[in-house]
Coordinates of C-alpha atoms in Angstrom, one line a residue:
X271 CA 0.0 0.0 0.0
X272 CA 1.4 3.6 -0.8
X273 CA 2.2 5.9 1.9
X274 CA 0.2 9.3 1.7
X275 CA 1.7 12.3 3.5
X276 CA -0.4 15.4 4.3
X277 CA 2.0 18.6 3.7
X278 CA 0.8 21.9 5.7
X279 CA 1.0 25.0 3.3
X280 CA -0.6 27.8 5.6
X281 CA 2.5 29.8 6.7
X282 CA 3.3 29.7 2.9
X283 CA 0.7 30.1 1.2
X284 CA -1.6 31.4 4.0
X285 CA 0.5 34.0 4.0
X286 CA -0.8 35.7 0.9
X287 CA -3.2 36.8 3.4
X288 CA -1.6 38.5 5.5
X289 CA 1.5 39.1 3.5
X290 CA 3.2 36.6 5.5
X291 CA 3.6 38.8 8.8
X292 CA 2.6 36.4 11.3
X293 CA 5.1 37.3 13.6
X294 CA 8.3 35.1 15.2
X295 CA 6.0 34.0 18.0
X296 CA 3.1 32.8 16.4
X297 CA 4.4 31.5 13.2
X298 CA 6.7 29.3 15.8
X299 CA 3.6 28.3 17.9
X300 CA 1.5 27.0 14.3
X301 CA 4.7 25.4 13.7
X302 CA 4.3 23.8 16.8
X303 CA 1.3 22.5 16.8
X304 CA 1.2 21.4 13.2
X305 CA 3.9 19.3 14.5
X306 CA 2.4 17.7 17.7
X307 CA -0.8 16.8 15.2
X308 CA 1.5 14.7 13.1
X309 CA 1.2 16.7 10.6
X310 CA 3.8 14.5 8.2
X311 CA 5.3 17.7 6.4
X312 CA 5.5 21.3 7.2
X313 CA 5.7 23.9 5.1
X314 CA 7.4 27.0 6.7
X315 CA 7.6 29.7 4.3
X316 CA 9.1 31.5 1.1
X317 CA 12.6 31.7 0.3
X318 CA 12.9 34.8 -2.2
X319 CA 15.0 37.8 -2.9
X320 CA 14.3 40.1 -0.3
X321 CA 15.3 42.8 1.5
X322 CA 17.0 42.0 4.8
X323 CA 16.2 39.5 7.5
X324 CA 12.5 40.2 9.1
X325 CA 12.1 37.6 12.1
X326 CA 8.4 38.1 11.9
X327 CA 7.6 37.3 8.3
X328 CA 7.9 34.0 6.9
X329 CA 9.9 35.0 3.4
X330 CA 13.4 34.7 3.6
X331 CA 16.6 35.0 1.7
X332 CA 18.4 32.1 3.8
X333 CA 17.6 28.7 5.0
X334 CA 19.2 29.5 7.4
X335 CA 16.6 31.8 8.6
X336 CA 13.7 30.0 7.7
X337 CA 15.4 27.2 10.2
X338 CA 15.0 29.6 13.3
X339 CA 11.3 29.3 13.2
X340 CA 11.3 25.5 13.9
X341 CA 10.6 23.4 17.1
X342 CA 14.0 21.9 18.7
X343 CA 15.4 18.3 16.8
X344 CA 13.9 16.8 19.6
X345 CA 10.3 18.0 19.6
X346 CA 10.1 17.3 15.8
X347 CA 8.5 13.6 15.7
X348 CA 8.4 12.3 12.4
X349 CA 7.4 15.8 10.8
X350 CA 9.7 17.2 8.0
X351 CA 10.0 20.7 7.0
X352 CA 9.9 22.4 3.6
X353 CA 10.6 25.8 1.9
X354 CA 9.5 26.7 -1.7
X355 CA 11.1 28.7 -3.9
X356 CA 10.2 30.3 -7.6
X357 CA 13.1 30.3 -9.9
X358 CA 11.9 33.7 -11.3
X359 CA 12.2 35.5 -8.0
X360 CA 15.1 33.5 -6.3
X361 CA 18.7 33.3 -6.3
X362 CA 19.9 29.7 -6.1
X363 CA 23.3 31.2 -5.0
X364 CA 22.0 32.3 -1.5
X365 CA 20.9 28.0 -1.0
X366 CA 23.1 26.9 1.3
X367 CA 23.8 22.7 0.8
X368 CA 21.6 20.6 3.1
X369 CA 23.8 19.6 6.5
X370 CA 21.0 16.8 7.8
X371 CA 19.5 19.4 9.4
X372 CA 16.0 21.6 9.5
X373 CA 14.8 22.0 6.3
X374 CA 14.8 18.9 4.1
X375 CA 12.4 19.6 1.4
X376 CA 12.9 22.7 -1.4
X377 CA 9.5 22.8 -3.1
X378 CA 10.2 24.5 -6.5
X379 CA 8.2 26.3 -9.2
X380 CA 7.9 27.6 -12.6
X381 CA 5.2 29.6 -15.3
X382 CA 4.6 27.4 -18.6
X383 CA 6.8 30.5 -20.0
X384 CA 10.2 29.8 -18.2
X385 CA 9.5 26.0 -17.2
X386 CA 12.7 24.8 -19.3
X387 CA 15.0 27.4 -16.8
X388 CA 12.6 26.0 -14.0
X389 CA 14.4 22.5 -14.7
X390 CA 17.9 23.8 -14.6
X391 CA 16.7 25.3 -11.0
X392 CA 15.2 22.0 -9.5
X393 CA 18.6 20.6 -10.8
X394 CA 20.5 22.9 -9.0
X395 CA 18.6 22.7 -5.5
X396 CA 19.0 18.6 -6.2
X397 CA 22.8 19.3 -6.6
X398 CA 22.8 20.9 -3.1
X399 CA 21.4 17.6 -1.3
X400 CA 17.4 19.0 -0.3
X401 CA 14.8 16.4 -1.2
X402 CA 13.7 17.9 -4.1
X403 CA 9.6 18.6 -5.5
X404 CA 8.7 19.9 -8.6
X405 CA 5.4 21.8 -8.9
X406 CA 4.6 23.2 -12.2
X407 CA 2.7 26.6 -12.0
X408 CA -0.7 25.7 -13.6
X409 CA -0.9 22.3 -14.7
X410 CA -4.0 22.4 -16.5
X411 CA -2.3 25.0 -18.7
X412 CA -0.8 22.2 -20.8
X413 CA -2.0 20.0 -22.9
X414 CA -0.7 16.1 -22.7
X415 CA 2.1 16.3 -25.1
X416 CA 3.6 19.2 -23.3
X417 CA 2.8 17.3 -20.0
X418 CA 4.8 14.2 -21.3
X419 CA 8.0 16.4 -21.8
X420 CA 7.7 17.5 -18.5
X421 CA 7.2 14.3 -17.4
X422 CA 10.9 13.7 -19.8
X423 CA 12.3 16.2 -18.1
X424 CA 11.2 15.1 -14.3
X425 CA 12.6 11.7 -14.5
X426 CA 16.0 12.7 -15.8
X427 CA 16.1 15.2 -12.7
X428 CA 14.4 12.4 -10.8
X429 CA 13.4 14.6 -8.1
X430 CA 11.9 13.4 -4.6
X431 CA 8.2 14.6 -5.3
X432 CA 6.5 16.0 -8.3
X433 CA 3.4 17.6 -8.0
X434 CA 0.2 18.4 -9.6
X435 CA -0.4 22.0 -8.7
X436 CA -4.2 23.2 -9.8
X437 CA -3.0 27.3 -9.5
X438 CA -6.4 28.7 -10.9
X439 CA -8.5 26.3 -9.5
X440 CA -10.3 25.0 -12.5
X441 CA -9.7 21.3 -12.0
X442 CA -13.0 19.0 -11.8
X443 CA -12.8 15.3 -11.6
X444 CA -12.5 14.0 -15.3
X445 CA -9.3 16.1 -15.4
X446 CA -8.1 14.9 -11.8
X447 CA -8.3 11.1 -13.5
X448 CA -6.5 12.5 -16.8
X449 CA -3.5 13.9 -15.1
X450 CA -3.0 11.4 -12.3
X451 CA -3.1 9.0 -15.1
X452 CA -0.7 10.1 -17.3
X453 CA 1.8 10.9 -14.1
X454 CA 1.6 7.6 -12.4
X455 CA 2.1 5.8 -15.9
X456 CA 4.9 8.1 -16.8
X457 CA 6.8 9.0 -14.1
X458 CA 9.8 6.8 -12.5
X459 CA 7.5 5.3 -9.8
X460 CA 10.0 5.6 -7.0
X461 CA 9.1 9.7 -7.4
X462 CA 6.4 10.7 -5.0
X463 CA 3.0 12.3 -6.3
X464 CA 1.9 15.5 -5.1
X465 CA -1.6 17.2 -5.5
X466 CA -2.2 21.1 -4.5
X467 CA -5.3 21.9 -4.9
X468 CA -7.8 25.4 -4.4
X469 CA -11.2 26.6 -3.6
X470 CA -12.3 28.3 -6.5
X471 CA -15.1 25.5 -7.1
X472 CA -15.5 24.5 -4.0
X473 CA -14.3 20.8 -5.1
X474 CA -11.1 20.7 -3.3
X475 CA -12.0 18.3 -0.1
X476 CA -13.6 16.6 -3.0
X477 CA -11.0 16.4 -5.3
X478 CA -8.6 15.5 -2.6
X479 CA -10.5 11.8 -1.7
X480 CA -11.1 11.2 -4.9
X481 CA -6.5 11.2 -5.2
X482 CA -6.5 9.6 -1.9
X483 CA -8.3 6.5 -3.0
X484 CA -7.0 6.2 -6.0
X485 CA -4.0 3.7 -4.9
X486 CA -1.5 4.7 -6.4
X487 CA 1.4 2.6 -7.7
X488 CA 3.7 4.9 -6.1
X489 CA 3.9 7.0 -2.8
X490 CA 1.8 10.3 -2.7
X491 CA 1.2 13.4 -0.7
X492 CA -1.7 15.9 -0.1
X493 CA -1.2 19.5 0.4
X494 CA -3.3 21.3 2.4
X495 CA -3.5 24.6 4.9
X496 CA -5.3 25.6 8.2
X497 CA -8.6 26.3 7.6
X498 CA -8.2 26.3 3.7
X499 CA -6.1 29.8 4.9
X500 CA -4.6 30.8 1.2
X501 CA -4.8 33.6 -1.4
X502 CA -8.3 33.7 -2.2
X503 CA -10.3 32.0 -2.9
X504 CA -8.2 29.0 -0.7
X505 CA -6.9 25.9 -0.3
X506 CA -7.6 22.4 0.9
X507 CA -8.3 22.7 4.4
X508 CA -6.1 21.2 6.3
X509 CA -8.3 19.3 9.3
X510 CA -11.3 17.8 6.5
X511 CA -8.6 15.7 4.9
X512 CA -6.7 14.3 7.9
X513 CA -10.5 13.4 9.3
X514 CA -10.8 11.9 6.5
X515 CA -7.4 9.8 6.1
X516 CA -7.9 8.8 9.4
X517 CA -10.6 7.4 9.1
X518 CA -10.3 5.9 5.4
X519 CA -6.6 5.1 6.0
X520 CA -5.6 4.4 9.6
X521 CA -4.1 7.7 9.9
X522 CA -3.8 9.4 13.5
X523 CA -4.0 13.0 13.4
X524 CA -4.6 14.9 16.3
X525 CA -7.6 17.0 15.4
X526 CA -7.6 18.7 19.0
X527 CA -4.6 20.3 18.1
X528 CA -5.4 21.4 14.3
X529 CA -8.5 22.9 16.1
X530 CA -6.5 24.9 18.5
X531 CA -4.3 26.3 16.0
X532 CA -7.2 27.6 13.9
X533 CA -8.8 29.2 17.0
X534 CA -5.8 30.7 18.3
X535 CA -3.7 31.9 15.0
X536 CA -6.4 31.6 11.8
X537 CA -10.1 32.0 12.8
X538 CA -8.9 35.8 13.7
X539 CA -7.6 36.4 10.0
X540 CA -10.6 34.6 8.3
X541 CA -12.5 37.8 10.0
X542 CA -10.1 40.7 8.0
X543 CA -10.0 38.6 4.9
X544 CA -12.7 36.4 3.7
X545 CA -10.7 33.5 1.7
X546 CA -13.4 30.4 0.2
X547 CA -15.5 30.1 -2.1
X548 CA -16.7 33.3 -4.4
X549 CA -19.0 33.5 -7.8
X550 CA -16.0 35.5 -9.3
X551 CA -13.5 33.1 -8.7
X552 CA -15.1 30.3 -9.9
X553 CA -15.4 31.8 -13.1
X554 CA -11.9 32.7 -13.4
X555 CA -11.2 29.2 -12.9
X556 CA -13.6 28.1 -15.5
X557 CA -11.7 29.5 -18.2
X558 CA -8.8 28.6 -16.6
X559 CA -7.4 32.3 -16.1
X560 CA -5.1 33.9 -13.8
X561 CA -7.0 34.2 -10.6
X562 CA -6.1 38.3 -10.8
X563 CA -8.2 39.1 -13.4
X564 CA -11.3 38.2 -11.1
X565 CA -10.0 40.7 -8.6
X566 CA -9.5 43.3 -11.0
X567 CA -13.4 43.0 -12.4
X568 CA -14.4 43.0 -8.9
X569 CA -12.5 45.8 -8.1
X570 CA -14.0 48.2 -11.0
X571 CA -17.0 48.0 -8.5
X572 CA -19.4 48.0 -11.4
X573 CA -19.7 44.4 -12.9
X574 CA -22.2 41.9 -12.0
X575 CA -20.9 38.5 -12.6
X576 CA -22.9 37.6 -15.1
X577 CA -20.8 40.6 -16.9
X578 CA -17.3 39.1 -15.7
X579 CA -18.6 35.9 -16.7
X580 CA -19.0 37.7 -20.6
X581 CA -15.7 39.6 -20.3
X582 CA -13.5 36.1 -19.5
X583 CA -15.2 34.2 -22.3
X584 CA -13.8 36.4 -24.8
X585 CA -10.2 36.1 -23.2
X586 CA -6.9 35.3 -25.5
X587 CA -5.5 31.6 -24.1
X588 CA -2.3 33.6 -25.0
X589 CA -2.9 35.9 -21.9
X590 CA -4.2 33.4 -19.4
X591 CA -1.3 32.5 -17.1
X592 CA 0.5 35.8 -16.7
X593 CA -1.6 38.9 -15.7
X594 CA -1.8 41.3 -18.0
X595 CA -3.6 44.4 -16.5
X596 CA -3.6 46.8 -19.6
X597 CA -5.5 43.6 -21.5
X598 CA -8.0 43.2 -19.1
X599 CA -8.9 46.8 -19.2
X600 CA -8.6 46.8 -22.8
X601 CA -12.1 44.1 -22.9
X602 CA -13.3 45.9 -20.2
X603 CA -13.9 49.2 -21.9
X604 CA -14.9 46.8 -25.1
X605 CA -17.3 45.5 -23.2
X606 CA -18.6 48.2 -21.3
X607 CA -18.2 50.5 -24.4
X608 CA -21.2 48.4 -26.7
X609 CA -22.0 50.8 -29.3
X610 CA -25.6 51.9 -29.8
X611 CA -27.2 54.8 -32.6
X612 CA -28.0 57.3 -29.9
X613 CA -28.7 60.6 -31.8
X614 CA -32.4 60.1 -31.6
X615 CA -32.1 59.6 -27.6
X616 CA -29.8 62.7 -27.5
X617 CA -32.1 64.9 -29.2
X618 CA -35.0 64.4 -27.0
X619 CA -32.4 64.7 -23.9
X620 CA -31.1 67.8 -25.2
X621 CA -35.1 68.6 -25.5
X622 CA -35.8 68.0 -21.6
X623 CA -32.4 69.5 -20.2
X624 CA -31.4 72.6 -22.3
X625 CA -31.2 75.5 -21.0
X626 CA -32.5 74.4 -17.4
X627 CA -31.8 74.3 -14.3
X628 CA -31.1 69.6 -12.9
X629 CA -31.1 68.7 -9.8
X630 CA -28.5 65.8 -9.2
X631 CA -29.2 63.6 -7.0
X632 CA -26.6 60.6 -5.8
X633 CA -26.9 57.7 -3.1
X634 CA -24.9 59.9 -0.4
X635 CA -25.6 58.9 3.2
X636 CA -26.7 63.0 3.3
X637 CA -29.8 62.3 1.6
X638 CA -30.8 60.0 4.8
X639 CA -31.8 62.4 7.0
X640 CA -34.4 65.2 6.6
X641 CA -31.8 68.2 6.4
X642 CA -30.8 66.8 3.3
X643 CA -33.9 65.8 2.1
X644 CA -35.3 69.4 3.3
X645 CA -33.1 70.7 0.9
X646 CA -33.6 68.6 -2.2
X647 CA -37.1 69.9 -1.7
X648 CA -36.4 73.5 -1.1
X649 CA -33.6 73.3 -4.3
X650 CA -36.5 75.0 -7.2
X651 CA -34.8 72.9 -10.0
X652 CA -36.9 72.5 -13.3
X653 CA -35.5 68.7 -13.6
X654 CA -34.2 66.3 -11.3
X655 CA -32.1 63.0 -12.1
X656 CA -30.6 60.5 -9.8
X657 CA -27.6 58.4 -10.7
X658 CA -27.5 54.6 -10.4
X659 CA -30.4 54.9 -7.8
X660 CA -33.9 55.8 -7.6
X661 CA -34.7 57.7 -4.0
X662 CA -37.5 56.7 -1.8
X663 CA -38.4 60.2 -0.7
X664 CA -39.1 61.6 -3.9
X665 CA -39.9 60.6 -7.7
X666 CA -37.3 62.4 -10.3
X667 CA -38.0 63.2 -13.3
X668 CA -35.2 60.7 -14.6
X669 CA -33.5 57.9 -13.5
X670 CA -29.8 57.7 -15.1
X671 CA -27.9 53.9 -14.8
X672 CA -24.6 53.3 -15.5
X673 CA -23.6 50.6 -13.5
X674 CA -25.0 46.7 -14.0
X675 CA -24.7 46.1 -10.0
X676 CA -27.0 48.6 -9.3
X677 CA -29.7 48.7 -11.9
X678 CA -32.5 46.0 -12.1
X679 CA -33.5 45.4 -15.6
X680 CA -36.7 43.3 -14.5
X681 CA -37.8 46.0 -11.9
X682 CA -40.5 48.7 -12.7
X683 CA -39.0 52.5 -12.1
X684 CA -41.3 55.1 -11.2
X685 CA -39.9 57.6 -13.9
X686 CA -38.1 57.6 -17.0
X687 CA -34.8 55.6 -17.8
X688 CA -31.4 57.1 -19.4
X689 CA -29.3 53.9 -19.4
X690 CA -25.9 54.0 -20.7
X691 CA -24.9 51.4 -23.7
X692 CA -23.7 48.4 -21.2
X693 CA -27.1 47.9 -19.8
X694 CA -29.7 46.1 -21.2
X695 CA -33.6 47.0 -19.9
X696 CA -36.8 45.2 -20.3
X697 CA -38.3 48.9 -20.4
X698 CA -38.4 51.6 -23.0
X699 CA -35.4 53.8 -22.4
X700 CA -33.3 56.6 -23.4
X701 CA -29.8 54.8 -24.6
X702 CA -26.6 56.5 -24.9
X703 CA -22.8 55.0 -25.3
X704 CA -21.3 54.3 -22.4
X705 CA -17.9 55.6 -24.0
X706 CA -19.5 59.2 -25.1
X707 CA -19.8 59.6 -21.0
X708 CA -16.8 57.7 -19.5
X709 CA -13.5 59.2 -18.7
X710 CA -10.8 57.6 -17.5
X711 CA -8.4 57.2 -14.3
X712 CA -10.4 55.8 -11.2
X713 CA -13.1 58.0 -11.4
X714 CA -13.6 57.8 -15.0
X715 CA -16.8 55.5 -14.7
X716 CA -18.5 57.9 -12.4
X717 CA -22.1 57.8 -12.5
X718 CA -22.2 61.6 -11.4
X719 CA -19.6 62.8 -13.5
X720 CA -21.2 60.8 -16.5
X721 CA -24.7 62.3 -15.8
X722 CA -22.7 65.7 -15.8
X723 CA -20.9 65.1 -18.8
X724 CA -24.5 64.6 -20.5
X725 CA -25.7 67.2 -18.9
X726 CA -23.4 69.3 -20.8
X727 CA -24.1 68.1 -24.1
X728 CA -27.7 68.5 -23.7
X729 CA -27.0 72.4 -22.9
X730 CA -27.6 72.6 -19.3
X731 CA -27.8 76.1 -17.7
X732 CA -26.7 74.8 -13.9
X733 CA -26.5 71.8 -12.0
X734 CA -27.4 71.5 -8.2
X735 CA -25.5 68.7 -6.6
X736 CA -27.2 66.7 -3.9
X737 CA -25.9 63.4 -2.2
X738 CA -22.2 63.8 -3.2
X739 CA -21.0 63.2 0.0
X740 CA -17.2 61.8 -0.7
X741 CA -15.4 59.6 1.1
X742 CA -14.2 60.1 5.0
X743 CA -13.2 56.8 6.7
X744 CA -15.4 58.0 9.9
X745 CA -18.6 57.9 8.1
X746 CA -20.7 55.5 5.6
X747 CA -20.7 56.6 2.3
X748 CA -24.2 55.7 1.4
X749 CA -27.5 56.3 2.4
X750 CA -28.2 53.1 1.8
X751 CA -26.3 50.2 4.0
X752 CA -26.4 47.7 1.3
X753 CA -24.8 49.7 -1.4
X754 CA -21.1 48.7 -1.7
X755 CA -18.7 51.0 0.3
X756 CA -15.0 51.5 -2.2
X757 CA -12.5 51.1 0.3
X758 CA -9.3 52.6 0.0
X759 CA -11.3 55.9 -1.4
X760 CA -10.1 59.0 0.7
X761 CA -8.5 62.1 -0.3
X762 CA -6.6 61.5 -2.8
X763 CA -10.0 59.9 -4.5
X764 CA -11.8 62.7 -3.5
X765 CA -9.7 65.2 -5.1
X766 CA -9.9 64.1 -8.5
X767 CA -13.4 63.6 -8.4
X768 CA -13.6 67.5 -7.3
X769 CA -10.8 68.4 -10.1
X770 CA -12.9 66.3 -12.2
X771 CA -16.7 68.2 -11.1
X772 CA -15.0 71.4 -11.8
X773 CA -13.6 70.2 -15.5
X774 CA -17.1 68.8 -16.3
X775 CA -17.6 72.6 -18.0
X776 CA -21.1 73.1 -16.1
X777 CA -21.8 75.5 -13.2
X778 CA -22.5 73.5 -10.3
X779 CA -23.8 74.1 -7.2
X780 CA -23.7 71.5 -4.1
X781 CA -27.0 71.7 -1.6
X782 CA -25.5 69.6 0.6
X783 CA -22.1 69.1 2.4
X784 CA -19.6 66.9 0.3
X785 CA -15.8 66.0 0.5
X786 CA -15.9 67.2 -3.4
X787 CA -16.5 70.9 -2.6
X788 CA -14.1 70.9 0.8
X789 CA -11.6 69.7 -1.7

């Protein structure tokens, strides 16, 4: 029967959670108790090129330092201890030759772009005497022919562990058989099989019995982390599968003390960063994409994910693995910029707005309370629009939508609907093209600013600004709790939306207090 190892990942890859600061103390005490639950390898950070020795962060230049955080030789059991290291961001150089102590295992990676140079690494940390695991960045990036040269180049190496590393998350079960298959048939069977799995699909426990019960014609090993504690969306976490391979296996865990270590050291981080399962990153990994271009559609703040969902469809395989920010914005503004005939919509805007006074109206937390409402009412505008919400206290004259997350296209609206190009409506609506409005920088999506750069063309005489509070850390945003709050918007954010007000080439007017007109 093979043996199956369970490797702990969290202070390594955990770490992209908190940026691997964990501290000397507590990254010791995890340590610790990852060792007195039998844990059969432990994975203790990073080695990379960086700057100086920091005792309380788990990336190091040196072994050597990455040593100081483990237990004493004689409070080790049979754990082992790893480090990984990326051949694009690591000088093999600074790898001092294993002496029989600490640190046995090197854990190394490469992209599909510099795997060939990845080789000549592992070969070097080999030469130096660490037991020695090969995990290819994204393995369902290649297809089985390029697989079976890796495979090649593996067994001439002929490394202590080679595993399959699922980076984006995309794996399901027909492609777990596919790849175990072609490894365990091709690979020298004396190597070790690794699996590394994430949470994008929420199949990684899953996944992960599915390799355990395989048996295996060679020896294989599961990694995992506290908690599933990883960049989001996860990992494996670390206490389902040594349940599990206890009970299935004979296995003898101590789950006590996997349970103390998440209530003491990760249970605390889970409530600053919510890693696990998200819509967003399961779609990333079902086009198999670098798990970065989910977080910069969910950053723009104005995509549903049935619109990410469009936008990764149409991505170039060529830019999948590396992230490539400029290409992502590139089908954003394609997608968002959908071009419609408009003229006939702008000519009965212009109609409504020209030469008249419009009353503004945005989702500010202002318009809560009856001051601000008192002076919406008192304002003596002939028109009023609200951007990318409709208000309870009063019915505009329009309603202007730019943004997918905040309009319903199934819900009735009290008044009439400008809707820019990217949004679709089940209503009759005035349409104009989302790129005649938008600027750019991080304000250039703007409903406000968008509703004033149509009020321009349509020959406005003055616009009064109501709800445009601005961002202040010591206060909500919104008047309503539910609409997303940007964080990371302050002063810098709200000094280019003032800059930005002021270029908009209308006189405007604020009627209530906003960070925009302070600024």
């Amino acid at each position: 029967m093979s043996d199956i190892k369970l490797l702990d990942c969290t202070l390594r890859d955990g770490g992209y959670i908190n940026n691997w600061h964990w501290g000397f103390g507590a990254a010791r005490r995890v340590i610790q108790a990852l060792t007195r639950a039998g844990t059969d390898i432990v994975e203790v950070g990073f080695l990379r090129n960086v700057e100086g020795y920091d005792p309380d962060i788990s990336v190091c230049n040196t072994i050597e330092e990455l040593n100081r955080l483990l237990p004493p030789e004689g409070q080790r059991g049979h754990t082992i201890y790893s480090g990984m290291a990326m051949r694009s961001n690591y000088d093999i150089a600074k790898l001092s030759p294993y002496d029989g102590h600490g640190i046995e295992v090197i854990r190394i990676t490469a992209h599909d772009y510099d795997i060939r140079d990845g080789m000549d690494f592992a070969r070097e940390v080999k030469a130096r005497g660490y037991k020695l695991s090969i995990n290819p960045i994204n393995i369902m990036g290649y297809a089985d022919k390029d697989l079976l040269w890796i495979f090649d180049q593996v067994n001439a190496i002929h490394p202590w562990q080679f595993s399959i590393v699922d980076t984006f998350g995309s794996m399901r079960r027909r492609d777990l058989e596919r790849i175990v298959s072609l490894a365990d048939h091709n690979l020298a069977p004396d190597i070790r099989l690794g699996l590394h799995l994430h949470e994008n699909m929420a199949l990684s426990f899953c996944l992960a019995q599915e390799f355990i019960d395989k048996h295996l014609r060679r020896d294989a090993t599961v990694d995992a982390s506290l908690m599933g504690m990883g960049r989001i969306p996860g990992n494996l976490p670390i206490e389902l599968v040594a349940d599990y391979m206890n009970d299935t296996l004979g296995s003898h865990y101590d789950i006590d003390e996997l349970m103390d270590a998440i209530q003491d050291h990760i249970a605390p981080l889970k409530g600053e960063s919510q890693w696990g399962y998200t819509p967003a990153y399961f779609l990333s990994a079902r086009f198999n994409l670098h798990r970065d271009y989910a977080e910069h559609y969910l950053a723009k703040g104005d995509l549903t994910n049935r619109d990410i969902n469009h936008i990764l469809a149409n991505f170039d395989r060529a830019k999948a693995t590396a992230y490539d920010p400029a290409y992502a914005d590139r089908l954003y503004a394609e997608y968002q910029g959908r071009k419609v005939d408009d003229e006939a919509a702008l000519a009965a805007l212009r109609a409504a707005f020209a030469g008249k006074r419009v009353l503004v109206l945005a989702p500010g937390a202002t318009l809560a309370g009856e001051e601000g409402r008192a002076a919406v009412r008192a304002a003596g505008a002939d028109v009023s629009v609200s951007a990318n919400f409709v208000p309870e206290f009063l019915t505009p004259s329009y309603a202007f939508f730019t943004n997918s997350k905040r309009f319903d296209a199934g819900a009735a609206c009290p008044c009439p609907l400008i809707l820019t190009s990217n949004l679709r409506a089940d209503a009759p609506a005035a349409v104009v093209n989302y790129d005649r409005l938008a600027g750019t920088g991080a304000q250039g999506g703007n409903s406000v600013l968008m509703l004033l750069r149509l009020l321009r063309l349509c020959g406005a005489a003055e616009v009064l600004l109501a709800g445009t509070d601005g961002y202040r850390p010591d206060r909500p945003a919104y008047a309503d709790a539910g609409l997303h709050t940007h964080t990371g918007r302050g002063a810098a954010y709200n000094a280019q939306m003032a800059g930005a007000i002021r270029a908009a080439g209308l006189p405007v007017r604020f009627l209530t207090p906003s960070e925009y007109e302070r600024t």
